[in-house]
mmCIF file of C-alpha atoms in Angstrom:
data_model
loop_
_atom_site.group_PDB
_atom_site.id
_atom_site.type_symbol
_atom_site.label_atom_id
_atom_site.label_comp_id
_atom_site.label_asym_id
_atom_site.label_seq_id
_atom_site.Cartn_x
_atom_site.Cartn_y
_atom_site.Cartn_z
ATOM 1 C CA MET A 200 0.000 0.000 0.000
ATOM 2 C CA ASN A 201 3.053 2.180 0.575
ATOM 3 C CA SER A 202 3.424 3.536 -2.944
ATOM 4 C CA ASN A 203 -0.316 4.136 -3.235
ATOM 5 C CA PHE A 204 -0.247 7.038 -0.824
ATOM 6 C CA ASN A 205 -0.964 10.399 -2.319
ATOM 7 C CA THR A 206 1.569 12.851 -0.900
ATOM 8 C CA ARG A 207 -0.810 15.788 -1.229
ATOM 9 C CA GLU A 208 -3.624 14.331 0.867
ATOM 10 C CA PRO A 209 -3.329 13.756 4.635
ATOM 11 C CA VAL A 210 -2.078 10.211 5.126
ATOM 12 C CA TYR A 211 -4.419 9.658 8.079
ATOM 13 C CA VAL A 212 -7.412 10.361 5.789
ATOM 14 C CA GLN A 213 -6.093 7.770 3.322
ATOM 15 C CA VAL A 214 -5.637 5.252 6.116
ATOM 16 C CA ILE A 215 -9.243 5.751 7.264
ATOM 17 C CA ARG A 216 -10.467 5.292 3.685
ATOM 18 C CA TYR A 217 -8.405 2.104 3.453
ATOM 19 C CA PHE A 218 -10.128 0.749 6.573
ATOM 20 C CA LYS A 219 -13.546 1.743 5.237
ATOM 21 C CA GLU A 220 -12.871 -0.030 1.940
ATOM 22 C CA GLN A 221 -11.762 -3.139 3.781
ATOM 23 C CA ILE A 222 -14.964 -3.029 5.830
ATOM 24 C CA ALA A 223 -17.151 -2.392 2.770
ATOM 25 C CA ILE A 224 -15.785 -5.435 0.944
ATOM 26 C CA GLY A 225 -15.934 -7.609 4.045
ATOM 27 C CA GLU A 226 -12.175 -8.045 4.493
ATOM 28 C CA ILE A 227 -12.530 -6.624 7.983
ATOM 29 C CA VAL A 228 -15.677 -7.556 9.907
ATOM 30 C CA ALA A 229 -17.718 -6.166 12.786
ATOM 31 C CA GLY A 230 -16.057 -6.654 16.150
ATOM 32 C CA GLU A 231 -12.699 -7.586 14.639
ATOM 33 C CA GLU A 232 -9.552 -6.564 16.495
ATOM 34 C CA ILE A 233 -7.377 -4.073 14.673
ATOM 35 C CA PRO A 234 -3.563 -3.888 14.807
ATOM 36 C CA SER A 235 -1.841 -1.622 17.325
ATOM 37 C CA ARG A 236 -0.706 1.744 16.005
ATOM 38 C CA ARG A 237 2.889 0.449 15.826
ATOM 39 C CA GLU A 238 1.839 -2.642 13.880
ATOM 40 C CA LEU A 239 -0.261 -0.544 11.529
ATOM 41 C CA ALA A 240 2.604 1.923 10.998
ATOM 42 C CA ALA A 241 5.006 -0.916 10.238
ATOM 43 C CA THR A 242 2.550 -2.697 7.906
ATOM 44 C CA LEU A 243 1.573 0.361 5.908
ATOM 45 C CA ASN A 244 5.007 1.949 6.208
ATOM 46 C CA ILE A 245 3.724 5.174 7.689
ATOM 47 C CA ASN A 246 4.630 7.368 10.617
ATOM 48 C CA PRO A 247 3.316 5.965 13.938
ATOM 49 C CA ASN A 248 1.869 9.359 14.895
ATOM 50 C CA THR A 249 -0.142 9.313 11.665
ATOM 51 C CA ALA A 250 -1.446 5.836 12.506
ATOM 52 C CA GLN A 251 -2.401 7.179 15.926
ATOM 53 C CA LYS A 252 -4.241 10.115 14.366
ATOM 54 C CA ALA A 253 -6.154 7.822 12.006
ATOM 55 C CA TYR A 254 -7.296 5.674 14.947
ATOM 56 C CA LYS A 255 -8.300 8.716 16.988
ATOM 57 C CA GLU A 256 -10.421 10.005 14.099
ATOM 58 C CA MET A 257 -11.943 6.537 13.517
ATOM 59 C CA GLU A 258 -12.772 6.412 17.211
ATOM 60 C CA GLU A 259 -14.543 9.764 16.936
ATOM 61 C CA GLN A 260 -16.498 8.577 13.889
ATOM 62 C CA GLY A 261 -17.609 5.541 15.894
ATOM 63 C CA LEU A 262 -15.829 3.223 13.477
ATOM 64 C CA ILE A 263 -13.706 1.602 16.157
ATOM 65 C CA HIS A 264 -13.899 1.492 19.919
ATOM 66 C CA THR A 265 -11.372 0.826 22.621
ATOM 67 C CA GLU A 266 -11.828 -0.480 26.120
ATOM 68 C CA ARG A 267 -9.084 0.172 28.611
ATOM 69 C CA ASN A 268 -6.115 -2.200 28.238
ATOM 70 C CA PHE A 269 -7.666 -4.062 25.312
ATOM 71 C CA PRO A 270 -6.879 -3.863 21.594
ATOM 72 C CA SER A 271 -9.246 -1.608 19.628
ATOM 73 C CA LYS A 272 -12.044 -3.284 17.714
ATOM 74 C CA ILE A 273 -14.176 -2.481 14.702
ATOM 75 C CA THR A 274 -17.639 -1.392 15.780
ATOM 76 C CA SER A 275 -20.555 -3.822 15.666
ATOM 77 C CA ASP A 276 -23.020 -0.984 15.097
ATOM 78 C CA GLU A 277 -24.852 -2.064 11.928
ATOM 79 C CA ARG A 278 -26.036 1.444 11.196
ATOM 80 C CA ILE A 279 -22.467 2.762 11.030
ATOM 81 C CA LEU A 280 -21.187 -0.211 9.050
ATOM 82 C CA LYS A 281 -23.944 0.143 6.448
ATOM 83 C CA SER A 282 -23.319 3.845 6.073
ATOM 84 C CA ILE A 283 -19.666 3.185 5.170
ATOM 85 C CA ARG A 284 -20.535 1.470 1.895
ATOM 86 C CA LYS A 285 -22.903 4.278 0.948
ATOM 87 C CA GLU A 286 -20.318 6.863 1.832
ATOM 88 C CA LEU A 287 -17.634 5.233 -0.332
ATOM 89 C CA ILE A 288 -19.965 4.895 -3.329
ATOM 90 C CA PHE A 289 -21.084 8.476 -2.947
ATOM 91 C CA ALA A 290 -17.521 9.827 -2.696
ATOM 92 C CA ALA A 291 -16.305 7.849 -5.734
ATOM 93 C CA VAL A 292 -19.269 8.904 -7.874
ATOM 94 C CA GLU A 293 -18.908 12.489 -6.797
ATOM 95 C CA SER A 294 -15.281 12.659 -7.883
ATOM 96 C CA PHE A 295 -16.152 10.881 -11.155
ATOM 97 C CA VAL A 296 -18.955 13.339 -11.917
ATOM 98 C CA GLU A 297 -16.653 16.251 -11.170
ATOM 99 C CA THR A 298 -14.094 14.948 -13.646
ATOM 100 C CA ILE A 299 -16.561 14.089 -16.408
ATOM 101 C CA ARG A 300 -18.808 17.171 -16.218
ATOM 102 C CA PRO A 301 -16.509 19.519 -18.202
ATOM 103 C CA ILE A 302 -16.648 17.050 -21.139
ATOM 104 C CA ASN A 303 -20.436 17.481 -21.417
ATOM 105 C CA VAL A 304 -21.391 13.938 -22.326
ATOM 106 C CA PRO A 305 -25.148 13.227 -22.618
ATOM 107 C CA ILE A 306 -26.191 11.176 -19.588
ATOM 108 C CA ASP A 307 -27.450 8.173 -21.609
ATOM 109 C CA GLU A 308 -24.202 7.870 -23.533
ATOM 110 C CA LEU A 309 -22.245 8.258 -20.313
ATOM 111 C CA LEU A 310 -24.223 5.588 -18.485
ATOM 112 C CA GLN A 311 -23.775 3.235 -21.433
ATOM 113 C CA VAL A 312 -19.977 3.691 -21.348
ATOM 114 C CA VAL A 313 -19.908 3.271 -17.572
ATOM 115 C CA LYS A 314 -21.953 0.118 -17.845
ATOM 116 C CA GLU A 315 -19.763 -1.440 -20.563
ATOM 117 C CA LYS A 316 -16.549 -0.487 -18.820
ATOM 118 C CA TYR A 317 -17.719 -1.644 -15.422
ATOM 119 C CA VAL A 318 -19.062 -4.982 -16.610
ATOM 120 C CA ASN A 319 -16.171 -5.740 -18.996
ATOM 121 C CA GLU A 320 -13.406 -4.876 -16.556
ATOM 122 C CA GLY A 321 -15.157 -6.814 -13.838
ATOM 123 C CA GLN A 322 -15.126 -9.864 -16.111
ATOM 124 C CA GLU A 323 -11.462 -9.376 -17.034
ATOM 125 C CA GLU A 324 -10.554 -9.313 -13.368
ATOM 126 C CA GLU A 325 -12.447 -12.519 -12.788
ATOM 127 C CA THR A 326 -10.668 -14.326 -15.625
ATOM 128 C CA ASN A 327 -7.339 -13.050 -14.333
ATOM 129 C CA ASP A 328 -7.979 -14.720 -11.001
ATOM 130 C CA MET B 44 12.081 19.050 23.007
ATOM 131 C CA ILE B 45 15.187 20.337 21.231
ATOM 132 C CA GLU B 46 14.918 24.111 20.859
ATOM 133 C CA VAL B 47 17.328 25.840 18.552
ATOM 134 C CA LYS B 48 17.114 29.607 19.108
ATOM 135 C CA GLN B 49 18.712 32.110 16.809
ATOM 136 C CA ILE B 50 21.972 30.279 16.329
ATOM 137 C CA SER B 51 24.606 31.752 14.047
ATOM 138 C CA LYS B 52 28.006 30.638 12.901
ATOM 139 C CA LYS B 53 30.661 32.054 10.611
ATOM 140 C CA PHE B 54 33.591 30.401 8.878
ATOM 141 C CA GLY B 55 35.854 33.364 8.162
ATOM 142 C CA ARG B 56 33.565 35.934 6.534
ATOM 143 C CA LYS B 57 31.015 33.422 5.330
ATOM 144 C CA LYS B 58 27.867 33.037 7.414
ATOM 145 C CA ILE B 59 27.095 29.329 7.635
ATOM 146 C CA LEU B 60 24.175 29.741 10.022
ATOM 147 C CA ASP B 61 22.372 33.052 10.201
ATOM 148 C CA GLY B 62 19.869 33.112 13.062
ATOM 149 C CA VAL B 63 18.525 29.568 12.746
ATOM 150 C CA SER B 64 15.535 28.732 14.983
ATOM 151 C CA PHE B 65 13.333 25.643 15.068
ATOM 152 C CA THR B 66 12.148 22.920 17.414
ATOM 153 C CA ALA B 67 12.249 19.123 17.243
ATOM 154 C CA ASN B 68 9.777 17.325 19.507
ATOM 155 C CA LYS B 69 10.103 14.097 21.379
ATOM 156 C CA GLY B 70 8.056 11.323 19.760
ATOM 157 C CA GLU B 71 8.397 12.956 16.354
ATOM 158 C CA ILE B 72 10.659 12.627 13.353
ATOM 159 C CA THR B 73 11.874 16.031 12.263
ATOM 160 C CA CYS B 74 13.673 16.442 8.981
ATOM 161 C CA LEU B 75 16.125 19.211 8.247
ATOM 162 C CA ILE B 76 16.138 19.590 4.474
ATOM 163 C CA GLY B 77 17.912 21.727 1.948
ATOM 164 C CA ILE B 78 20.393 21.362 -0.871
ATOM 165 C CA ASN B 79 24.028 20.647 0.023
ATOM 166 C CA GLY B 80 26.059 23.248 1.848
ATOM 167 C CA VAL B 81 23.167 25.132 3.480
ATOM 168 C CA GLY B 82 24.178 24.389 7.086
ATOM 169 C CA LYS B 83 22.328 21.153 7.898
ATOM 170 C CA THR B 84 25.306 19.229 9.256
ATOM 171 C CA THR B 85 26.657 22.318 11.035
ATOM 172 C CA THR B 86 23.307 22.638 12.827
ATOM 173 C CA LEU B 87 23.511 19.022 14.048
ATOM 174 C CA LYS B 88 27.106 19.561 15.159
ATOM 175 C CA ALA B 89 26.086 22.694 17.066
ATOM 176 C CA ILE B 90 23.396 20.723 18.915
ATOM 177 C CA MET B 91 26.021 18.113 19.806
ATOM 178 C CA GLY B 92 28.426 20.808 20.997
ATOM 179 C CA LEU B 93 30.929 19.780 18.324
ATOM 180 C CA THR B 94 31.266 23.270 16.927
ATOM 181 C CA PRO B 95 31.114 26.720 18.577
ATOM 182 C CA TYR B 96 28.170 29.002 17.717
ATOM 183 C CA SER B 97 26.279 32.033 19.018
ATOM 184 C CA GLY B 98 22.656 31.770 20.154
ATOM 185 C CA ASP B 99 20.938 29.234 22.394
ATOM 186 C CA ILE B 100 20.165 25.549 22.184
ATOM 187 C CA LEU B 101 17.948 23.965 24.825
ATOM 188 C CA ILE B 102 17.237 20.289 25.450
ATOM 189 C CA ASP B 103 14.076 19.800 27.519
ATOM 190 C CA ASN B 104 14.384 23.443 28.642
ATOM 191 C CA GLU B 105 17.985 23.037 29.771
ATOM 192 C CA LYS B 106 21.059 24.604 28.265
ATOM 193 C CA LEU B 107 23.582 22.128 26.889
ATOM 194 C CA THR B 108 25.570 20.549 29.700
ATOM 195 C CA LYS B 109 27.211 17.205 30.379
ATOM 196 C CA HIS B 110 23.835 16.069 31.686
ATOM 197 C CA THR B 111 21.891 17.017 28.542
ATOM 198 C CA TYR B 112 24.463 15.194 26.379
ATOM 199 C CA GLU B 113 23.484 11.968 28.036
ATOM 200 C CA LYS B 114 20.070 12.452 26.407
ATOM 201 C CA ILE B 115 21.303 12.736 22.813
ATOM 202 C CA THR B 116 23.275 10.704 20.338
ATOM 203 C CA PHE B 117 24.639 11.679 16.955
ATOM 204 C CA ILE B 118 24.889 9.245 14.057
ATOM 205 C CA PRO B 119 27.199 10.570 11.333
ATOM 206 C CA ASP B 120 27.041 9.437 7.697
ATOM 207 C CA ALA B 121 30.438 7.702 7.678
ATOM 208 C CA ALA B 122 31.645 4.565 9.492
ATOM 209 C CA ILE B 123 32.005 5.315 13.189
ATOM 210 C CA MET B 124 33.811 2.143 14.217
ATOM 211 C CA LEU B 125 37.345 0.979 13.462
ATOM 212 C CA PRO B 126 37.418 -0.959 10.165
ATOM 213 C CA GLN B 127 39.210 -3.999 11.634
ATOM 214 C CA MET B 128 36.528 -4.493 14.306
ATOM 215 C CA THR B 129 33.826 -7.083 13.885
ATOM 216 C CA ILE B 130 30.248 -6.013 14.589
ATOM 217 C CA LYS B 131 30.438 -8.044 17.792
ATOM 218 C CA GLN B 132 33.572 -6.199 18.935
ATOM 219 C CA ALA B 133 32.021 -2.860 18.021
ATOM 220 C CA MET B 134 28.982 -3.696 20.147
ATOM 221 C CA GLU B 135 31.202 -4.737 23.055
ATOM 222 C CA PHE B 136 33.105 -1.492 22.738
ATOM 223 C CA MET B 137 29.832 0.486 22.892
ATOM 224 C CA ASN B 138 28.754 -1.560 25.903
ATOM 225 C CA ASP B 139 31.997 -0.746 27.741
ATOM 226 C CA PHE B 140 31.933 2.883 26.768
ATOM 227 C CA TYR B 141 28.283 3.824 27.393
ATOM 228 C CA THR B 142 26.277 3.170 30.540
ATOM 229 C CA VAL B 143 23.084 3.706 28.500
ATOM 230 C CA TRP B 144 23.865 0.888 26.026
ATOM 231 C CA ASN B 145 20.828 -1.384 25.686
ATOM 232 C CA GLN B 146 22.023 -4.836 24.595
ATOM 233 C CA ASP B 147 18.498 -6.134 24.151
ATOM 234 C CA ARG B 148 17.645 -3.437 21.633
ATOM 235 C CA ALA B 149 21.011 -3.914 19.913
ATOM 236 C CA ASP B 150 20.213 -7.615 19.439
ATOM 237 C CA GLN B 151 16.773 -6.767 18.087
ATOM 238 C CA MET B 152 18.281 -4.378 15.562
ATOM 239 C CA LEU B 153 20.876 -6.933 14.513
ATOM 240 C CA GLU B 154 18.024 -9.334 13.818
ATOM 241 C CA PHE B 155 15.941 -6.634 12.115
ATOM 242 C CA PHE B 156 18.784 -5.789 9.706
ATOM 243 C CA LYS B 157 19.918 -9.418 9.369
ATOM 244 C CA LEU B 158 23.528 -8.462 10.137
ATOM 245 C CA LYS B 159 26.081 -11.018 11.324
ATOM 246 C CA LEU B 160 28.177 -10.583 14.468
ATOM 247 C CA GLU B 161 31.399 -11.860 12.936
ATOM 248 C CA THR B 162 31.400 -9.482 9.918
ATOM 249 C CA ARG B 163 34.169 -6.879 9.978
ATOM 250 C CA ILE B 164 33.271 -3.191 9.558
ATOM 251 C CA SER B 165 35.720 -3.025 6.614
ATOM 252 C CA GLU B 166 33.742 -5.745 4.786
ATOM 253 C CA LEU B 167 30.419 -3.934 4.974
ATOM 254 C CA SER B 168 28.728 -2.308 1.979
ATOM 255 C CA LYS B 169 27.846 1.370 2.311
ATOM 256 C CA GLY B 170 24.260 0.435 3.009
ATOM 257 C CA ASN B 171 25.292 -1.941 5.762
ATOM 258 C CA VAL B 172 27.618 0.669 7.285
ATOM 259 C CA ALA B 173 24.590 2.942 7.527
ATOM 260 C CA LYS B 174 22.644 0.131 9.237
ATOM 261 C CA VAL B 175 25.451 -0.556 11.721
ATOM 262 C CA ASN B 176 25.657 3.159 12.533
ATOM 263 C CA LEU B 177 21.934 3.257 13.092
ATOM 264 C CA LEU B 178 22.162 0.184 15.307
ATOM 265 C CA MET B 179 24.927 1.736 17.432
ATOM 266 C CA GLY B 180 22.949 4.941 17.856
ATOM 267 C CA LEU B 181 19.497 3.470 18.454
ATOM 268 C CA ALA B 182 20.776 0.883 20.934
ATOM 269 C CA LEU B 183 21.635 3.701 23.313
ATOM 270 C CA ASP B 184 18.892 4.600 25.787
ATOM 271 C CA VAL B 185 18.781 8.266 24.874
ATOM 272 C CA ASP B 186 15.781 10.537 24.267
ATOM 273 C CA TYR B 187 16.994 12.209 21.095
ATOM 274 C CA ILE B 188 18.738 10.815 18.052
ATOM 275 C CA LEU B 189 20.390 13.016 15.453
ATOM 276 C CA MET B 190 21.275 11.476 12.107
ATOM 277 C CA ASP B 191 23.220 13.044 9.292
ATOM 278 C CA GLU B 192 22.016 11.924 5.858
ATOM 279 C CA PRO B 193 20.972 8.386 6.886
ATOM 280 C CA PHE B 194 19.594 7.755 3.395
ATOM 281 C CA SER B 195 22.229 9.216 1.137
ATOM 282 C CA GLY B 196 24.371 7.213 -1.236
ATOM 283 C CA ILE B 197 23.017 3.806 -0.305
ATOM 284 C CA ASP B 198 21.088 1.205 -2.266
ATOM 285 C CA MET B 199 17.304 1.167 -2.483
ATOM 286 C CA PHE B 200 16.799 -1.927 -0.299
ATOM 287 C CA SER B 201 18.996 -0.567 2.488
ATOM 288 C CA ARG B 202 17.061 2.690 2.301
ATOM 289 C CA GLU B 203 13.806 0.801 2.657
ATOM 290 C CA GLN B 204 15.122 -1.191 5.612
ATOM 291 C CA ILE B 205 16.307 1.969 7.344
ATOM 292 C CA ALA B 206 12.957 3.604 6.649
ATOM 293 C CA ASP B 207 11.286 0.544 8.190
ATOM 294 C CA VAL B 208 13.120 1.247 11.452
ATOM 295 C CA PHE B 209 11.416 4.619 11.630
ATOM 296 C CA THR B 210 7.996 3.016 11.618
ATOM 297 C CA SER B 211 8.964 0.215 13.998
ATOM 298 C CA HIS B 212 8.913 -0.105 17.766
ATOM 299 C CA LEU B 213 12.723 0.257 17.803
ATOM 300 C CA ILE B 214 12.413 4.000 17.549
ATOM 301 C CA GLU B 215 9.952 4.066 20.487
ATOM 302 C CA ASP B 216 8.809 7.524 21.485
ATOM 303 C CA ARG B 217 12.120 9.200 21.045
ATOM 304 C CA GLY B 218 12.781 12.400 19.187
ATOM 305 C CA VAL B 219 14.575 11.991 15.882
ATOM 306 C CA LEU B 220 16.216 14.777 13.915
ATOM 307 C CA ILE B 221 17.592 13.830 10.516
ATOM 308 C CA THR B 222 19.128 15.771 7.666
ATOM 309 C CA THR B 223 18.524 14.898 4.053
ATOM 310 C CA HIS B 224 18.600 16.459 0.610
ATOM 311 C CA GLU B 225 16.375 13.749 -0.853
ATOM 312 C CA ILE B 226 12.906 13.781 0.670
ATOM 313 C CA SER B 227 10.631 11.991 -1.794
ATOM 314 C CA ASP B 228 10.863 8.404 -0.577
ATOM 315 C CA ILE B 229 10.580 9.202 3.139
ATOM 316 C CA GLU B 230 7.940 11.882 2.909
ATOM 317 C CA HIS B 231 5.165 9.872 4.571
ATOM 318 C CA LEU B 232 7.454 8.725 7.388
ATOM 319 C CA ILE B 233 8.283 12.086 8.878
ATOM 320 C CA ASP B 234 6.290 14.371 11.144
ATOM 321 C CA LYS B 235 7.912 17.670 10.592
ATOM 322 C CA VAL B 236 10.042 19.516 8.064
ATOM 323 C CA VAL B 237 12.461 22.401 8.531
ATOM 324 C CA ILE B 238 13.636 23.863 5.226
ATOM 325 C CA LEU B 239 17.062 25.447 5.439
ATOM 326 C CA ASP B 240 18.722 27.621 2.825
ATOM 327 C CA ASN B 241 21.792 29.848 3.031
ATOM 328 C CA GLY B 242 21.955 29.465 6.791
ATOM 329 C CA LYS B 243 18.341 30.533 7.319
ATOM 330 C CA VAL B 244 15.140 28.639 8.087
ATOM 331 C CA LEU B 245 12.766 29.282 5.187
ATOM 332 C CA LYS B 246 9.870 27.242 6.530
ATOM 333 C CA GLU B 247 8.971 24.924 9.416
ATOM 334 C CA PHE B 248 5.820 22.797 9.253
ATOM 335 C CA HIS B 249 4.154 19.474 10.055
ATOM 336 C CA THR B 250 3.679 17.422 6.887
ATOM 337 C CA GLU B 251 0.146 16.207 7.737
ATOM 338 C CA ASP B 252 -0.996 19.769 8.521
ATOM 339 C CA MET B 253 0.430 20.955 5.208
ATOM 340 C CA ARG B 254 -1.431 18.200 3.322
ATOM 341 C CA GLU B 255 -4.620 18.851 5.228
ATOM 342 C CA ASN B 256 -4.669 22.660 5.120
ATOM 343 C CA GLU B 257 -3.009 23.413 1.789
ATOM 344 C CA GLY B 258 -3.026 20.118 -0.130
ATOM 345 C CA LYS B 259 0.711 20.352 -0.700
ATOM 346 C CA ASN B 260 3.521 17.847 -0.357
ATOM 347 C CA VAL B 261 7.042 18.702 0.804
ATOM 348 C CA ILE B 262 8.394 19.121 -2.752
ATOM 349 C CA ASP B 263 5.589 21.623 -3.558
ATOM 350 C CA VAL B 264 6.545 23.680 -0.520
ATOM 351 C CA MET B 265 10.263 23.501 -1.349
ATOM 352 C CA ARG B 266 9.612 24.752 -4.881
ATOM 353 C CA GLU B 267 7.561 27.615 -3.480
ATOM 354 C CA VAL B 268 10.055 28.781 -0.901
ATOM 355 C CA TYR B 269 13.097 28.442 -3.162
ATOM 356 C CA ARG B 270 11.443 30.400 -5.942
ATOM 357 C CA ALA B 271 10.261 33.167 -3.632
#
């Protein structure tokens, strides 16, 4: 994941997004223990203070919770977990729309291209596995 | 905290440092950057008391004394041990010489870097010399570690391994101050940047704050301040 970091966006924000993606696709599940900030820093090759900041922010968003002297865990709050998927879809679409708008493509044509691209690339990935 | 306050230094008529001020916090990695010959190494030497200067330097609110020096170590960019020594002998020497030598951490670092005890310093590649230096410095139980160009002139894999130390438990919550002229591959590892040019501090900032508030990386900021 190291080289995937964007140097112009706060790393802690990227770390939180990474966790949200992992939750959305089911790689990380409700109630699962998460690595310590040192482990996370070492795994993702980031500064430990940044890992700490990401966890603090996730704690505030209710994404993780920590009981004294225990490792932090992913929340089991269904409402929060469901909202993560929506949030990711919304954010991705928003940035896509922002990029495509200046090109002025009619919506039907656009949706057709999106559909072809999405379905075809999805299939390619499956055959690659 | 290391506080450097308005320090200046001249070699003959040339001002090497011209009122340099910045801070380096405990638990953070601070990076002194700038092209070569702007006073980075001189600043580290001043903090270590290896060169005279005017101005003040405080370590945890105390002026530099014998006592404050027990809190800091300096890792230069060249081999610090005699070439004929083996790594084992070098470690024994450090153990005899320093009361704050932590053998347990030294062993962990040896394992981390996959270095062998019986290898002689003279047989080490440049990258491995850098690793041995880092080992010798980090194995001391000190609060602050100064490193001169830990990433320069060494191979990519050694650089990555050294960078890995910064994110590991081996660094603990100590304060690290490093100099470098090549920031791009360690940008996400550091907390704070102090840009030095012509003996002056052009800018001092936390990298995450800069990304968050202005959407800029360290190179963007360097371009800005050098062009101004």
